Amino acid sequence: MIVPLSIRPYVDGQSRVTVEAQTVRGALRAMSAKFAQLNEHLFDSKDEINRFIRIFVNGRPVPLGSRGDESLESGAEVTLVLALAGG
């Protein structure tokens, strides 16, 4: 999984983290299991994938509002992009 700069402090500064999972949600869960502080950044209070995260699998976007049920093939590259808010 490719980790955005903004959450690298929560993954010991790593730019990539390897996890085993069969779905996008499973990959995010596995990552937050390795790095507990990530949970609040990856999931909202309803335990849904945070709406400020854009996810790409092998360069293709996962649809907005996805529940993360998309299957992952072995060796899939998952990229996280955190949207910035402000005004």
CSV table of N, CA and C in Angstrom, one decimal:
chain,number,residue,atom,x,y,z
A,1,MET,N,0.9,-1.2,0.0
A,1,MET,CA,0.0,0.0,0.0
A,1,MET,C,0.9,1.2,0.0
A,2,ILE,N,0.6,2.2,-0.9
A,2,ILE,CA,1.3,3.4,-0.9
A,2,ILE,C,0.7,4.4,0.1
A,3,VAL,N,1.5,4.9,1.0
A,3,VAL,CA,1.0,5.8,2.1
A,3,VAL,C,1.3,7.2,1.8
A,4,PRO,N,0.2,8.1,1.9
A,4,PRO,CA,0.4,9.5,1.6
A,4,PRO,C,1.3,10.1,2.7
A,5,LEU,N,2.0,11.2,2.4
A,5,LEU,CA,2.9,11.9,3.3
A,5,LEU,C,2.2,12.3,4.6
A,6,SER,N,0.9,12.7,4.5
A,6,SER,CA,0.2,13.2,5.7
A,6,SER,C,0.0,12.2,6.8
A,7,ILE,N,-0.1,10.9,6.4
A,7,ILE,CA,-0.3,9.9,7.5
A,7,ILE,C,1.0,9.0,7.7
A,8,ARG,N,2.1,9.3,7.1
A,8,ARG,CA,3.3,8.6,7.3
A,8,ARG,C,3.8,8.6,8.8
A,9,PRO,N,3.6,9.7,9.5
A,9,PRO,CA,4.0,9.7,10.9
A,9,PRO,C,3.3,8.5,11.7
A,10,TYR,N,2.2,8.1,11.2
A,10,TYR,CA,1.4,7.0,11.9
A,10,TYR,C,1.9,5.6,11.5
A,11,VAL,N,2.7,5.5,10.5
A,11,VAL,CA,3.2,4.2,10.0
A,11,VAL,C,4.8,4.2,10.1
A,12,ASP,N,5.3,4.8,11.1
A,12,ASP,CA,6.7,4.9,11.3
A,12,ASP,C,7.5,5.5,10.1
A,13,GLY,N,6.8,6.5,9.5
A,13,GLY,CA,7.5,7.2,8.4
A,13,GLY,C,7.6,6.4,7.1
A,14,GLN,N,7.0,5.3,7.0
A,14,GLN,CA,7.1,4.5,5.8
A,14,GLN,C,6.3,5.0,4.6
A,15,SER,N,6.8,4.9,3.4
A,15,SER,CA,6.0,5.4,2.2
A,15,SER,C,5.2,4.2,1.6
A,16,ARG,N,5.6,3.0,2.0
A,16,ARG,CA,4.9,1.8,1.6
A,16,ARG,C,4.7,0.8,2.7
A,17,VAL,N,3.6,0.2,2.8
A,17,VAL,CA,3.3,-0.8,3.8
A,17,VAL,C,2.7,-2.0,3.2
A,18,THR,N,3.2,-3.2,3.5
A,18,THR,CA,2.7,-4.4,2.9
A,18,THR,C,1.7,-5.1,3.8
A,19,VAL,N,0.5,-5.4,3.3
A,19,VAL,CA,-0.5,-6.1,4.1
A,19,VAL,C,-1.1,-7.2,3.2
A,20,GLU,N,-1.7,-8.2,3.8
A,20,GLU,CA,-2.4,-9.2,3.1
A,20,GLU,C,-3.8,-9.1,3.3
A,21,ALA,N,-4.6,-9.0,2.2
A,21,ALA,CA,-6.0,-8.8,2.3
A,21,ALA,C,-6.7,-9.2,1.0
A,22,GLN,N,-8.0,-9.6,1.1
A,22,GLN,CA,-8.7,-10.0,-0.1
A,22,GLN,C,-9.6,-8.8,-0.7
A,23,THR,N,-9.8,-7.8,0.1
A,23,THR,CA,-10.6,-6.6,-0.3
A,23,THR,C,-9.9,-5.3,0.1
A,24,VAL,N,-10.4,-4.3,-0.5
A,24,VAL,CA,-9.9,-2.9,-0.1
A,24,VAL,C,-10.1,-2.7,1.3
A,25,ARG,N,-11.3,-2.9,1.9
A,25,ARG,CA,-11.6,-2.7,3.3
A,25,ARG,C,-10.6,-3.6,4.1
A,26,GLY,N,-10.4,-4.8,3.7
A,26,GLY,CA,-9.6,-5.7,4.4
A,26,GLY,C,-8.1,-5.2,4.5
A,27,ALA,N,-7.7,-4.6,3.4
A,27,ALA,CA,-6.3,-4.0,3.4
A,27,ALA,C,-6.2,-2.8,4.4
A,28,LEU,N,-7.3,-2.0,4.4
A,28,LEU,CA,-7.3,-0.8,5.3
A,28,LEU,C,-7.3,-1.3,6.8
A,29,ARG,N,-8.1,-2.4,7.0
A,29,ARG,CA,-8.2,-3.0,8.4
A,29,ARG,C,-6.9,-3.5,8.8
A,30,ALA,N,-6.2,-4.3,7.9
A,30,ALA,CA,-4.9,-4.9,8.2
A,30,ALA,C,-3.9,-3.8,8.5
A,31,MET,N,-4.0,-2.7,7.8
A,31,MET,CA,-3.0,-1.6,8.0
A,31,MET,C,-3.3,-1.0,9.3
A,32,SER,N,-4.6,-0.8,9.7
A,32,SER,CA,-4.8,-0.1,11.0
A,32,SER,C,-4.6,-1.1,12.1
A,33,ALA,N,-4.6,-2.4,11.9
A,33,ALA,CA,-4.2,-3.4,12.9
A,33,ALA,C,-2.7,-3.3,13.2
A,34,LYS,N,-1.9,-3.1,12.1
A,34,LYS,CA,-0.5,-2.9,12.3
A,34,LYS,C,-0.1,-1.6,13.0
A,35,PHE,N,-0.9,-0.5,12.7
A,35,PHE,CA,-0.6,0.8,13.2
A,35,PHE,C,-1.9,1.4,13.8
A,36,ALA,N,-2.2,1.2,15.0
A,36,ALA,CA,-3.4,1.5,15.7
A,36,ALA,C,-3.9,2.9,15.5
A,37,GLN,N,-3.0,3.9,15.5
A,37,GLN,CA,-3.4,5.3,15.3
A,37,GLN,C,-4.0,5.6,14.0
A,38,LEU,N,-3.8,4.7,13.0
A,38,LEU,CA,-4.4,5.0,11.7
A,38,LEU,C,-5.9,4.8,11.7
A,39,ASN,N,-6.5,4.1,12.5
A,39,ASN,CA,-7.9,3.8,12.5
A,39,ASN,C,-8.8,5.0,12.4
A,40,GLU,N,-8.4,6.0,13.2
A,40,GLU,CA,-9.2,7.3,13.1
A,40,GLU,C,-9.1,8.1,11.8
A,41,HIS,N,-8.0,7.8,11.1
A,41,HIS,CA,-7.8,8.5,9.8
A,41,HIS,C,-8.4,7.7,8.7
A,42,LEU,N,-8.5,6.4,8.8
A,42,LEU,CA,-9.0,5.6,7.7
A,42,LEU,C,-10.5,5.3,7.8
A,43,PHE,N,-11.1,5.4,9.0
A,43,PHE,CA,-12.5,5.0,9.2
A,43,PHE,C,-13.2,6.1,9.9
A,44,ASP,N,-14.5,6.4,9.7
A,44,ASP,CA,-15.2,7.4,10.4
A,44,ASP,C,-15.9,6.8,11.6
A,45,SER,N,-16.7,7.6,12.3
A,45,SER,CA,-17.4,7.1,13.5
A,45,SER,C,-18.4,6.0,13.3
A,46,LYS,N,-18.8,5.8,12.0
A,46,LYS,CA,-19.8,4.7,11.7
A,46,LYS,C,-19.1,3.5,11.1
A,47,ASP,N,-17.7,3.5,11.3
A,47,ASP,CA,-16.9,2.4,10.8
A,47,ASP,C,-16.9,2.3,9.3
A,48,GLU,N,-17.2,3.3,8.6
A,48,GLU,CA,-17.1,3.3,7.1
A,48,GLU,C,-15.8,4.0,6.7
A,49,ILE,N,-15.3,3.7,5.5
A,49,ILE,CA,-14.1,4.3,5.0
A,49,ILE,C,-14.3,5.8,5.0
A,50,ASN,N,-13.3,6.5,5.5
A,50,ASN,CA,-13.4,7.9,5.6
A,50,ASN,C,-13.6,8.6,4.3
A,51,ARG,N,-14.6,9.5,4.2
A,51,ARG,CA,-15.0,10.1,2.9
A,51,ARG,C,-13.9,11.0,2.3
A,52,PHE,N,-12.9,11.3,3.1
A,52,PHE,CA,-11.8,12.2,2.7
A,52,PHE,C,-10.6,11.4,2.1
A,53,ILE,N,-10.8,10.1,2.0
A,53,ILE,CA,-9.7,9.2,1.4
A,53,ILE,C,-10.2,8.8,0.0
A,54,ARG,N,-9.3,9.0,-0.9
A,54,ARG,CA,-9.5,8.5,-2.3
A,54,ARG,C,-8.5,7.3,-2.4
A,55,ILE,N,-9.1,6.2,-3.0
A,55,ILE,CA,-8.3,4.9,-3.0
A,55,ILE,C,-8.2,4.5,-4.5
A,56,PHE,N,-7.0,4.1,-4.9
A,56,PHE,CA,-6.7,3.6,-6.2
A,56,PHE,C,-6.1,2.2,-6.1
A,57,VAL,N,-6.6,1.3,-7.0
A,57,VAL,CA,-6.1,0.0,-7.0
A,57,VAL,C,-5.5,-0.2,-8.4
A,58,ASN,N,-4.2,-0.5,-8.4
A,58,ASN,CA,-3.4,-0.6,-9.6
A,58,ASN,C,-3.7,0.6,-10.5
A,59,GLY,N,-3.8,1.8,-9.9
A,59,GLY,CA,-3.9,3.0,-10.7
A,59,GLY,C,-5.4,3.4,-11.1
A,60,ARG,N,-6.3,2.5,-10.8
A,60,ARG,CA,-7.7,2.8,-11.1
A,60,ARG,C,-8.5,3.2,-9.8
A,61,PRO,N,-9.3,4.3,-9.9
A,61,PRO,CA,-10.0,4.8,-8.7
A,61,PRO,C,-11.1,3.8,-8.3
A,62,VAL,N,-11.1,3.7,-7.0
A,62,VAL,CA,-12.3,3.0,-6.3
A,62,VAL,C,-13.4,4.0,-6.3
A,63,PRO,N,-14.6,3.6,-6.6
A,63,PRO,CA,-15.7,4.6,-6.7
A,63,PRO,C,-15.9,5.3,-5.3
A,64,LEU,N,-16.2,6.6,-5.4
A,64,LEU,CA,-16.5,7.3,-4.2
A,64,LEU,C,-17.7,6.7,-3.5
A,65,GLY,N,-17.7,6.7,-2.2
A,65,GLY,CA,-18.8,6.1,-1.4
A,65,GLY,C,-18.7,4.6,-1.3
A,66,SER,N,-17.6,4.0,-1.8
A,66,SER,CA,-17.4,2.6,-1.8
A,66,SER,C,-17.4,2.1,-0.4
A,67,ARG,N,-17.9,0.9,-0.2
A,67,ARG,CA,-17.8,0.2,1.1
A,67,ARG,C,-16.5,-0.6,1.3
A,68,GLY,N,-15.7,-0.6,0.2
A,68,GLY,CA,-14.4,-1.3,0.3
A,68,GLY,C,-14.5,-2.8,0.0
A,69,ASP,N,-15.6,-3.2,-0.7
A,69,ASP,CA,-15.8,-4.6,-1.0
A,69,ASP,C,-15.1,-5.1,-2.2
A,70,GLU,N,-14.4,-4.2,-2.9
A,70,GLU,CA,-13.7,-4.5,-4.1
A,70,GLU,C,-12.6,-5.5,-3.8
A,71,SER,N,-12.5,-6.6,-4.7
A,71,SER,CA,-11.5,-7.6,-4.5
A,71,SER,C,-10.2,-7.1,-4.9
A,72,LEU,N,-9.2,-7.7,-4.2
A,72,LEU,CA,-7.8,-7.4,-4.5
A,72,LEU,C,-7.1,-8.7,-4.9
A,73,GLU,N,-6.4,-8.6,-6.0
A,73,GLU,CA,-5.6,-9.7,-6.5
A,73,GLU,C,-4.3,-9.7,-5.7
A,74,SER,N,-3.6,-10.8,-5.6
A,74,SER,CA,-2.3,-10.9,-5.0
A,74,SER,C,-1.4,-9.9,-5.7
A,75,GLY,N,-0.6,-9.1,-4.9
A,75,GLY,CA,0.3,-8.2,-5.5
A,75,GLY,C,-0.3,-6.9,-5.9
A,76,ALA,N,-1.6,-6.7,-5.7
A,76,ALA,CA,-2.2,-5.4,-6.1
A,76,ALA,C,-1.6,-4.3,-5.4
A,77,GLU,N,-1.5,-3.1,-6.1
A,77,GLU,CA,-0.9,-1.9,-5.5
A,77,GLU,C,-2.1,-1.0,-5.1
A,78,VAL,N,-2.2,-0.7,-3.8
A,78,VAL,CA,-3.3,0.2,-3.4
A,78,VAL,C,-2.6,1.5,-3.0
A,79,THR,N,-3.2,2.6,-3.5
A,79,THR,CA,-2.7,3.9,-3.2
A,79,THR,C,-3.7,4.7,-2.5
A,80,LEU,N,-3.4,5.3,-1.4
A,80,LEU,CA,-4.3,6.2,-0.7
A,80,LEU,C,-3.9,7.6,-0.9
A,81,VAL,N,-4.9,8.4,-1.2
A,81,VAL,CA,-4.8,9.9,-1.3
A,81,VAL,C,-5.7,10.5,-0.4
A,82,LEU,N,-5.2,11.4,0.5
A,82,LEU,CA,-6.1,12.1,1.4
A,82,LEU,C,-6.5,13.4,0.8
A,83,ALA,N,-7.8,13.7,0.8
A,83,ALA,CA,-8.2,15.0,0.3
A,83,ALA,C,-8.0,16.0,1.3
A,84,LEU,N,-7.6,17.2,0.9
A,84,LEU,CA,-7.4,18.3,1.8
A,84,LEU,C,-8.6,19.2,1.8
A,85,ALA,N,-9.0,19.7,3.0
A,85,ALA,CA,-10.1,20.5,3.2
A,85,ALA,C,-9.6,21.9,3.8
A,86,GLY,N,-10.4,22.9,3.5
A,86,GLY,CA,-10.0,24.2,4.0
A,86,GLY,C,-10.8,25.3,3.3
A,87,GLY,N,-10.5,26.4,3.6
A,87,GLY,CA,-11.2,27.5,2.9
A,87,GLY,C,-10.7,28.8,3.3
